[in-house]
PDB file of C-alpha atoms and ligand atoms in Angstrom:
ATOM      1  CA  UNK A  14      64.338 -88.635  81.970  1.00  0.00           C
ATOM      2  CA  UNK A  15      63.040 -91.961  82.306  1.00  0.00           C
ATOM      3  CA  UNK A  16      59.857 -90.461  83.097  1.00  0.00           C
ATOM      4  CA  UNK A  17      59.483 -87.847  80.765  1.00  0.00           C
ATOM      5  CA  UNK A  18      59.956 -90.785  78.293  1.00  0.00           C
ATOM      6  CA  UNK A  19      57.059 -92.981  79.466  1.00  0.00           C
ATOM      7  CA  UNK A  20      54.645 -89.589  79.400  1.00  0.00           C
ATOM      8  CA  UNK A  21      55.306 -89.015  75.994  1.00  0.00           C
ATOM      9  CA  UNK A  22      54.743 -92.511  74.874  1.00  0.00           C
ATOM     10  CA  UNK A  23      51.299 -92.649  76.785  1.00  0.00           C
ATOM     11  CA  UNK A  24      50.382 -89.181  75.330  1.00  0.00           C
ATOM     12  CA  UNK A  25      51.370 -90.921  71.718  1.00  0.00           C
ATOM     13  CA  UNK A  26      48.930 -93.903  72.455  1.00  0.00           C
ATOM     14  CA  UNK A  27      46.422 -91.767  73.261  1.00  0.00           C
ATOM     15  CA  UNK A  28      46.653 -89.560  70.472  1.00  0.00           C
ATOM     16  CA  UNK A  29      46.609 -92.653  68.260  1.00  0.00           C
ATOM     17  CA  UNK A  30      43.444 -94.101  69.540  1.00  0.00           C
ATOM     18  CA  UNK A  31      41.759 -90.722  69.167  1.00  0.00           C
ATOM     19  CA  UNK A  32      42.541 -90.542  65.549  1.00  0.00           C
ATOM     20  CA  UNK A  33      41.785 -94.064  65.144  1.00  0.00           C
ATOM     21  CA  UNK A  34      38.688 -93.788  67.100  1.00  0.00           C
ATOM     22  CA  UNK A  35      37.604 -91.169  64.322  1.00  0.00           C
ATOM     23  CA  UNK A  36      38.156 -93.139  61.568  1.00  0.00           C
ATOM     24  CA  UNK A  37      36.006 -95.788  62.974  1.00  0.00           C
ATOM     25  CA  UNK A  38      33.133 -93.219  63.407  1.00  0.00           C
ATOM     26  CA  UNK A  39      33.715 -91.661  59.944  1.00  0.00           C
ATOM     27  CA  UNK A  40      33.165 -95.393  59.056  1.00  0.00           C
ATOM     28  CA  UNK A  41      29.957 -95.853  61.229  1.00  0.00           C
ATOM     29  CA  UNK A  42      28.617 -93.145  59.691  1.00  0.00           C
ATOM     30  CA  UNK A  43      28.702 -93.318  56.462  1.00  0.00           C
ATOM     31  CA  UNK A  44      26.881 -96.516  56.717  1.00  0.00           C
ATOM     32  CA  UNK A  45      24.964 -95.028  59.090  1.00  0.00           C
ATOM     33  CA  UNK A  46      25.308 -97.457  61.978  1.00  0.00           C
ATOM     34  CA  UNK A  47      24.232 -95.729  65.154  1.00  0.00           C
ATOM     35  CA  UNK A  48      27.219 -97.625  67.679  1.00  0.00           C
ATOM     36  CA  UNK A  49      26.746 -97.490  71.125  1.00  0.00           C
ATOM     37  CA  UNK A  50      29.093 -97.981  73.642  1.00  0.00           C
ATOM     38  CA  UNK A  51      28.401 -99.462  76.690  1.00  0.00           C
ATOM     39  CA  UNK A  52      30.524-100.011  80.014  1.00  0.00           C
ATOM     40  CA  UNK A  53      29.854-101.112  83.570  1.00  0.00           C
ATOM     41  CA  UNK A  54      31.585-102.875  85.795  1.00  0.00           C
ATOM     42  CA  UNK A  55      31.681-106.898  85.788  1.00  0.00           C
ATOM     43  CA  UNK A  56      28.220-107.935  86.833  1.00  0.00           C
ATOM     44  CA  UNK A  57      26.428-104.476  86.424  1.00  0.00           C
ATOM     45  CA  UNK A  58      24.354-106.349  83.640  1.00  0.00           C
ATOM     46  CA  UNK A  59      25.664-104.991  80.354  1.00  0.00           C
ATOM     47  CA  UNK A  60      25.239-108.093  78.692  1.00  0.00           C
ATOM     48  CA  UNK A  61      21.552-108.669  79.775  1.00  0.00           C
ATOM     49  CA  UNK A  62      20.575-104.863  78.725  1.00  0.00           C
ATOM     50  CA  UNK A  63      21.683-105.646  75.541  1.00  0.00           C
ATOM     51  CA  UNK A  64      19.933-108.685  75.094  1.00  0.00           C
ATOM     52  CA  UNK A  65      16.809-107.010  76.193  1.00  0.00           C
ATOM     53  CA  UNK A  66      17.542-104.583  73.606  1.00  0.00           C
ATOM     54  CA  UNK A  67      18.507-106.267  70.626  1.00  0.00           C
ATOM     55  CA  UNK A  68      14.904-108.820  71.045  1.00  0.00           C
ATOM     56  CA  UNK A  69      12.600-105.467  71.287  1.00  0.00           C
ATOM     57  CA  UNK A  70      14.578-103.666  68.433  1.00  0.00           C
ATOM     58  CA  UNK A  71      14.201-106.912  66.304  1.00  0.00           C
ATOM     59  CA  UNK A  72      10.660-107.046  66.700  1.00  0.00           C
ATOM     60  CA  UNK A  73      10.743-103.509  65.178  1.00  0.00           C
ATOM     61  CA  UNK A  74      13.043-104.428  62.351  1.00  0.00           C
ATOM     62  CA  UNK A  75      15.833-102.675  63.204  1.00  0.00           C
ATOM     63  CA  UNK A  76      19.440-104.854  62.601  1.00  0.00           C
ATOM     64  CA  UNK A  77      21.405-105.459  65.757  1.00  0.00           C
ATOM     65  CA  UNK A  78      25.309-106.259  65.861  1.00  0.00           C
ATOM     66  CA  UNK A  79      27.534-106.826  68.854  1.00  0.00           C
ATOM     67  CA  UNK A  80      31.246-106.768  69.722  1.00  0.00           C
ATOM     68  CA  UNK A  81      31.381-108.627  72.629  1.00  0.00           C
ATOM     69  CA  UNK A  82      34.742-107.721  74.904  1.00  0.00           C
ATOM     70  CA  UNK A  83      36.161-109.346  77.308  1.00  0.00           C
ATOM     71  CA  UNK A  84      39.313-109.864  78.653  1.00  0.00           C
ATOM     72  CA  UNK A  85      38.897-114.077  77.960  1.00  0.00           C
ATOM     73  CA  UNK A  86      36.634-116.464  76.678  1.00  0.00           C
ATOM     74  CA  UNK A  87      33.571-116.107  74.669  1.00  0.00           C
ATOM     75  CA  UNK A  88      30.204-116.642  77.456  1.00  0.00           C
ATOM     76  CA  UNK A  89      28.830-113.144  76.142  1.00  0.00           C
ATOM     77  CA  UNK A  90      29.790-114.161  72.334  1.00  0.00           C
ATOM     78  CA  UNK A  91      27.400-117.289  72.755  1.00  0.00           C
ATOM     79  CA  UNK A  92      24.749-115.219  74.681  1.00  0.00           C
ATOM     80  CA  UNK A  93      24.365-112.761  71.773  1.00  0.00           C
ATOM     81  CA  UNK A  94      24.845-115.587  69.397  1.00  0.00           C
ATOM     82  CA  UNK A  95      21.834-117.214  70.459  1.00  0.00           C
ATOM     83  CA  UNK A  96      19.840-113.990  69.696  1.00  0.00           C
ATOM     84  CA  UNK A  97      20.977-114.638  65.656  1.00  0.00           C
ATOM     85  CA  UNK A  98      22.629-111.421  65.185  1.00  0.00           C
ATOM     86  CA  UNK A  99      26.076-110.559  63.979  1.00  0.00           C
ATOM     87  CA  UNK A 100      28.777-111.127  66.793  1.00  0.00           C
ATOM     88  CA  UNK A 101      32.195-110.410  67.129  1.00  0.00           C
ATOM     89  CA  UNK A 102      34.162-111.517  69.977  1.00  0.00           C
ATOM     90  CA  UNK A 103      36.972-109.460  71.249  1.00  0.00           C
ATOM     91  CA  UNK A 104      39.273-110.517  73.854  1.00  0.00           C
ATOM     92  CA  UNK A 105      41.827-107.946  75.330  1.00  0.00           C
ATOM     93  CA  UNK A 106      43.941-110.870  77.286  1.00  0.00           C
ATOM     94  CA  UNK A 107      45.272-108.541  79.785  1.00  0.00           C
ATOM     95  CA  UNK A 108      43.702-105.019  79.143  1.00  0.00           C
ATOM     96  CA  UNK A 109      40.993-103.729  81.078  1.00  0.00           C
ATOM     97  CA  UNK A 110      39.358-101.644  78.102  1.00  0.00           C
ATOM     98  CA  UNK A 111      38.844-102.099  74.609  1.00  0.00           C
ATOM     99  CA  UNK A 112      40.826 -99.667  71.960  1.00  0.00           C
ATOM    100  CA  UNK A 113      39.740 -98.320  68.922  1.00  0.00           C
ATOM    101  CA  UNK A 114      42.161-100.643  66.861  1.00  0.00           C
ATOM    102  CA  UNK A 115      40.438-103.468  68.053  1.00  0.00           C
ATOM    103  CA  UNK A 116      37.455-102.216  67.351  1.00  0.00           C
ATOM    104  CA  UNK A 117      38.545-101.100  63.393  1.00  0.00           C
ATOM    105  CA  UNK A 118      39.302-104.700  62.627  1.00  0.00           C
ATOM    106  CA  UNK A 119      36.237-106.511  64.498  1.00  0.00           C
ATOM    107  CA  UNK A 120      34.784-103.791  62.116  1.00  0.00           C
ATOM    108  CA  UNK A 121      36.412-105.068  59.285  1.00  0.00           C
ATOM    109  CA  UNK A 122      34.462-108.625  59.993  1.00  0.00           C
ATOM    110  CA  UNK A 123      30.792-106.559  60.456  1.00  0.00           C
ATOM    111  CA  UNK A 124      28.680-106.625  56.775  1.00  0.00           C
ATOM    112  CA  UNK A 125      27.920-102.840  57.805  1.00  0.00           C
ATOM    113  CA  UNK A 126      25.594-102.875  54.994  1.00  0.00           C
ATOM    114  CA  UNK A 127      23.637-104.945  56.855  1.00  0.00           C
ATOM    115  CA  UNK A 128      23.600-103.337  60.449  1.00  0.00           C
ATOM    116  CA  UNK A 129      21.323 -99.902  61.471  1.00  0.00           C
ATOM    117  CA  UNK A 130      22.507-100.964  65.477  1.00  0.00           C
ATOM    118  CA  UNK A 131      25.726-101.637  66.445  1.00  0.00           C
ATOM    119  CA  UNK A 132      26.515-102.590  70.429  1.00  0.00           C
ATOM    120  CA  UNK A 133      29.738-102.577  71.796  1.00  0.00           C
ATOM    121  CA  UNK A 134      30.379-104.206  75.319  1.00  0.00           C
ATOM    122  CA  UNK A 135      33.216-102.939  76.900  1.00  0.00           C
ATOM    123  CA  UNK A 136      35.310-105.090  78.982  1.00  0.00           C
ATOM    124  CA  UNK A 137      33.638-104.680  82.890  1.00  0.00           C
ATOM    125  CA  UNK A 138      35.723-101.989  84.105  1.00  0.00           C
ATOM    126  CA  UNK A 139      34.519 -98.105  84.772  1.00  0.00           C
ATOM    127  CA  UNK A 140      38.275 -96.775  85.172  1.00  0.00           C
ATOM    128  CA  UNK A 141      40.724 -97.340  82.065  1.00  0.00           C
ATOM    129  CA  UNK A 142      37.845 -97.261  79.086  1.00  0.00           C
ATOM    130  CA  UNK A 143      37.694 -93.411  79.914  1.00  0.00           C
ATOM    131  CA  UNK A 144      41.209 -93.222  78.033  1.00  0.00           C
ATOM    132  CA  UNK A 145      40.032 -94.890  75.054  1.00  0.00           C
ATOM    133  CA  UNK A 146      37.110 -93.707  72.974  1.00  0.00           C
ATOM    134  CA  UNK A 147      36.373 -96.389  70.214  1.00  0.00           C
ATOM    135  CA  UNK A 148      34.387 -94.230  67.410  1.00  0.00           C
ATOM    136  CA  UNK A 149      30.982 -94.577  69.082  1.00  0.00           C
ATOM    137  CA  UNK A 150      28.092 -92.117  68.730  1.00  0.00           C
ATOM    138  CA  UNK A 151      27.091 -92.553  72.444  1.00  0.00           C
ATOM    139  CA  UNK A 152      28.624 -94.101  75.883  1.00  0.00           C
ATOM    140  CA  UNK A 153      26.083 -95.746  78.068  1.00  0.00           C
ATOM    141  CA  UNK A 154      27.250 -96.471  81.100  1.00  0.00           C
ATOM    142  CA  UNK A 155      25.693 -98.921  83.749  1.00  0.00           C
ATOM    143  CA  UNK A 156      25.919 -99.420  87.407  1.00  0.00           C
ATOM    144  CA  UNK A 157      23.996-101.390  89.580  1.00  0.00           C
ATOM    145  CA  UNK A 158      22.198-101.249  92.579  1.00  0.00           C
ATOM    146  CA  UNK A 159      24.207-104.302  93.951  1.00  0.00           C
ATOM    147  CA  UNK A 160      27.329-102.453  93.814  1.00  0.00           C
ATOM    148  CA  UNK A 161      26.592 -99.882  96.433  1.00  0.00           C
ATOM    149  CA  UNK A 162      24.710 -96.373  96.222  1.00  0.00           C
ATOM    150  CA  UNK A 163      28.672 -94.581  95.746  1.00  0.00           C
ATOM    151  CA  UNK A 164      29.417 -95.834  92.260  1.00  0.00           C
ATOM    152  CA  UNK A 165      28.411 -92.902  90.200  1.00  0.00           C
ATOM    153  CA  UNK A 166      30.922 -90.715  92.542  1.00  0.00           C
ATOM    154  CA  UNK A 167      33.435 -92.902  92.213  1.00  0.00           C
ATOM    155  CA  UNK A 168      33.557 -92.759  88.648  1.00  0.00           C
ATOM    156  CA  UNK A 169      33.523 -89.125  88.134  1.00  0.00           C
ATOM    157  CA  UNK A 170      35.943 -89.311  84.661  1.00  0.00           C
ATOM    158  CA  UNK A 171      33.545 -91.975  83.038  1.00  0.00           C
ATOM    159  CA  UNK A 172      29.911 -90.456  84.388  1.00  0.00           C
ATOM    160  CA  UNK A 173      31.338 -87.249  83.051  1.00  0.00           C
ATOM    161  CA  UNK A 174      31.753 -88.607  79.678  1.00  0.00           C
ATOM    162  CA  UNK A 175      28.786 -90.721  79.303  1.00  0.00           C
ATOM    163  CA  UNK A 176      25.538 -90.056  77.419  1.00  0.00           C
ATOM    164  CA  UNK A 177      23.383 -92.015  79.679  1.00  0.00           C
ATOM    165  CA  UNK A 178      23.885 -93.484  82.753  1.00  0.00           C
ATOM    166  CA  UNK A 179      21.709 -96.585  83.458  1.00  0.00           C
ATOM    167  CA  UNK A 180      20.608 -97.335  87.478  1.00  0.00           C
ATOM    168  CA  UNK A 181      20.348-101.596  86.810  1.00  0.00           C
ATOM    169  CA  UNK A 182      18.865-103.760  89.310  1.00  0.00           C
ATOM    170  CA  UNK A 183      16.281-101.798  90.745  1.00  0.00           C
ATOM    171  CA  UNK A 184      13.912-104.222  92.059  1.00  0.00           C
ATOM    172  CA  UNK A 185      16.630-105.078  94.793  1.00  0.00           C
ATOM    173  CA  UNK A 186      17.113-101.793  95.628  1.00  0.00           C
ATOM    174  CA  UNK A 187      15.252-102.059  99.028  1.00  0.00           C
ATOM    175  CA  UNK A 188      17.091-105.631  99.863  1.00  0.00           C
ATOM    176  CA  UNK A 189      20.168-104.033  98.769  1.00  0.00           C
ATOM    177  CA  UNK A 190      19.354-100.834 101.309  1.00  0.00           C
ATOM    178  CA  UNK A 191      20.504 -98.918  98.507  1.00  0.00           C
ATOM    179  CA  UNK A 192      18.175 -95.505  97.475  1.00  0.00           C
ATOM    180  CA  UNK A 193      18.392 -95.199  93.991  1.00  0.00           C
ATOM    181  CA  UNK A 194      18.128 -90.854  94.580  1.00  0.00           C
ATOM    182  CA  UNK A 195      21.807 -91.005  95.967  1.00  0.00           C
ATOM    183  CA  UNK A 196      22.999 -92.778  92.932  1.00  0.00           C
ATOM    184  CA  UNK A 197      20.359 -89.896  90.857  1.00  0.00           C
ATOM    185  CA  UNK A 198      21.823 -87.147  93.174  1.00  0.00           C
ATOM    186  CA  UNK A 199      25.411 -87.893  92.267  1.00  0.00           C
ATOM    187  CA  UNK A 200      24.694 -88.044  88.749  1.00  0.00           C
ATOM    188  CA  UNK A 201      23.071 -84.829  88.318  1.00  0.00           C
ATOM    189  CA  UNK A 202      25.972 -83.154  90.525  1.00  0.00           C
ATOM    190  CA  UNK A 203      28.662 -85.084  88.521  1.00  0.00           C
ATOM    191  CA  UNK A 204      27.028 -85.460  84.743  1.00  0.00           C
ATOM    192  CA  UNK A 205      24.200 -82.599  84.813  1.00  0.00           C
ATOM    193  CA  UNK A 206      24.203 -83.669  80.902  1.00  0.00           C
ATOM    194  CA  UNK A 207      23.579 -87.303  81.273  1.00  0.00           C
ATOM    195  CA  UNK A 208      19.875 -88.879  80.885  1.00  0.00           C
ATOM    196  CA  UNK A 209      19.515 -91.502  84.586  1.00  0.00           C
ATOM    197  CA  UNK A 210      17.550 -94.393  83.296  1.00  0.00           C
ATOM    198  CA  UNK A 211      16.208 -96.587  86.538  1.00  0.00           C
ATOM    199  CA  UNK A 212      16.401-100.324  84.743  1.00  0.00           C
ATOM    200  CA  UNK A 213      15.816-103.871  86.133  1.00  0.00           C
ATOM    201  CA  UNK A 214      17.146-105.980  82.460  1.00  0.00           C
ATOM    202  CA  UNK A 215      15.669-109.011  84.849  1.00  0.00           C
ATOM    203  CA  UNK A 216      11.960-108.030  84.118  1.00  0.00           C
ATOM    204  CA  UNK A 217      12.203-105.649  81.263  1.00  0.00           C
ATOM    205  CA  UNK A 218      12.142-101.933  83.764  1.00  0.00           C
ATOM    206  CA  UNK A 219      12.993 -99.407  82.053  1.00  0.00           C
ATOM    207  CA  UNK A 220      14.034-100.615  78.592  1.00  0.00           C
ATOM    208  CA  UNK A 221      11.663 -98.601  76.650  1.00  0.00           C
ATOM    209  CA  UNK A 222      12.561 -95.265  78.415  1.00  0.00           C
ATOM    210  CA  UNK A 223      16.241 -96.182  77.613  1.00  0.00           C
ATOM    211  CA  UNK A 224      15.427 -96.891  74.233  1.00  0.00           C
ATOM    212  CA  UNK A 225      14.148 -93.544  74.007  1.00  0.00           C
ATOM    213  CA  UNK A 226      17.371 -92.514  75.819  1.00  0.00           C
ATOM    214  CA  UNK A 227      18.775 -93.501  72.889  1.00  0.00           C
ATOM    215  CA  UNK A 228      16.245 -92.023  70.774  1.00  0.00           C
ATOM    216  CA  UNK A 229      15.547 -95.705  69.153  1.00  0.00           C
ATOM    217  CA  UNK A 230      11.981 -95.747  70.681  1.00  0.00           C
TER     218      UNK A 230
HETATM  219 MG1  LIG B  22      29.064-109.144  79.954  1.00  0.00          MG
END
């Protein structure tokens, strides 16, 4: 009984960030904010990518926000600060994921008339997000060459559900021992949909053709 119980409250959370989730996108929308989602695991280089991004796209005029998640403190909040766009920082305290009600209210803060790109980093963590959509019209998700050549197939729920799937750190692949086919291999097998994008954020790889990706090149 006691089980059945905790099911159907998890089922009810669920359903209630999914409707919640759509709200926020209904929102996104119709200021036409194109939000993008992105998740890795701690160190992957989320944060960097998005630097990267946010300086080329600002060069082209396009306006750049952030919510910045982590599960304490506010080191990506500054970094993103010091690019002088809009930054909210959202920290989760014990949960490994952000949810879409966090997300509505650090929405709430956002002058969305004044946005056209809006990134969200996910806390570092490729295992609970995949239970939480946040409203966002695509999921990027990064791995890195550091982590190993198995972390696409270990992730099959969140490669499954992602847009793009960025290959970070290439220049130390060969250091590393790590060939960046295995981690392209397991993609296609796992996420025939998903775009690969072989990035190093360090020295600007790749940014471009995930730009494009994202078709904002
Ligand atoms: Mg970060």
């Amino acid at each position: 009984m006691h089980q059945v119980k905790d099911v159907e409250l998890g089922a009810d959370i669920l359903a209630a960030n999914r409707k919640m989730a759509e709200e926020n996108s209904r929102h996104l929308k119709k200021h036409q904010i194109k939000c993008i989602d992105v998740l890795g695991a701690i160190g992957s280089g989320k944060t960097l990518i998005i630097e990267k991004l946010i300086e080329i796209l600002k060069k082209r005029g396009i306006r750049c926000g952030v919510i910045a998640g982590d599960v304490a403190g506010d080191d990506d909040y500054q970094r993103f600060k010091g690019h002088r766009v809009p930054v909210i920082n959202l920290n989760t305290g014990k949960e490994c994921h952000l949810d879409a009600h966090l997300v509505s209210h650090a929405l709430e803060k956002l002058d969305m008339g004044k946005l056209d790109v809006l990134f969200i980093e996910n806390v570092g963590n490729l295992v609970c997000p995949a239970d939480f959509p946040l409203g966002s019209e695509l999921t990027v998700t990064i791995v890195s060459v550091t982590e190993g050549d198995d972390m696409i197939r270990k992730h099959p729920v969140l490669m499954g559900m992602s847009d793009i799937i960025v290959v970070n750190k290439v220049s130390l692949a060969k250091i590393m021992r790590v060939d960046t086919r295995v981690l392209e291999k397991d993609a296609a097998r796992i996420a025939p949909h998903t775009s690969v994008i072989l990035t190093d954020a360090v020295t600007g790889t790749g940014m471009e053709e995930l730009l494009r990706a994202m078709k904002l090149g």
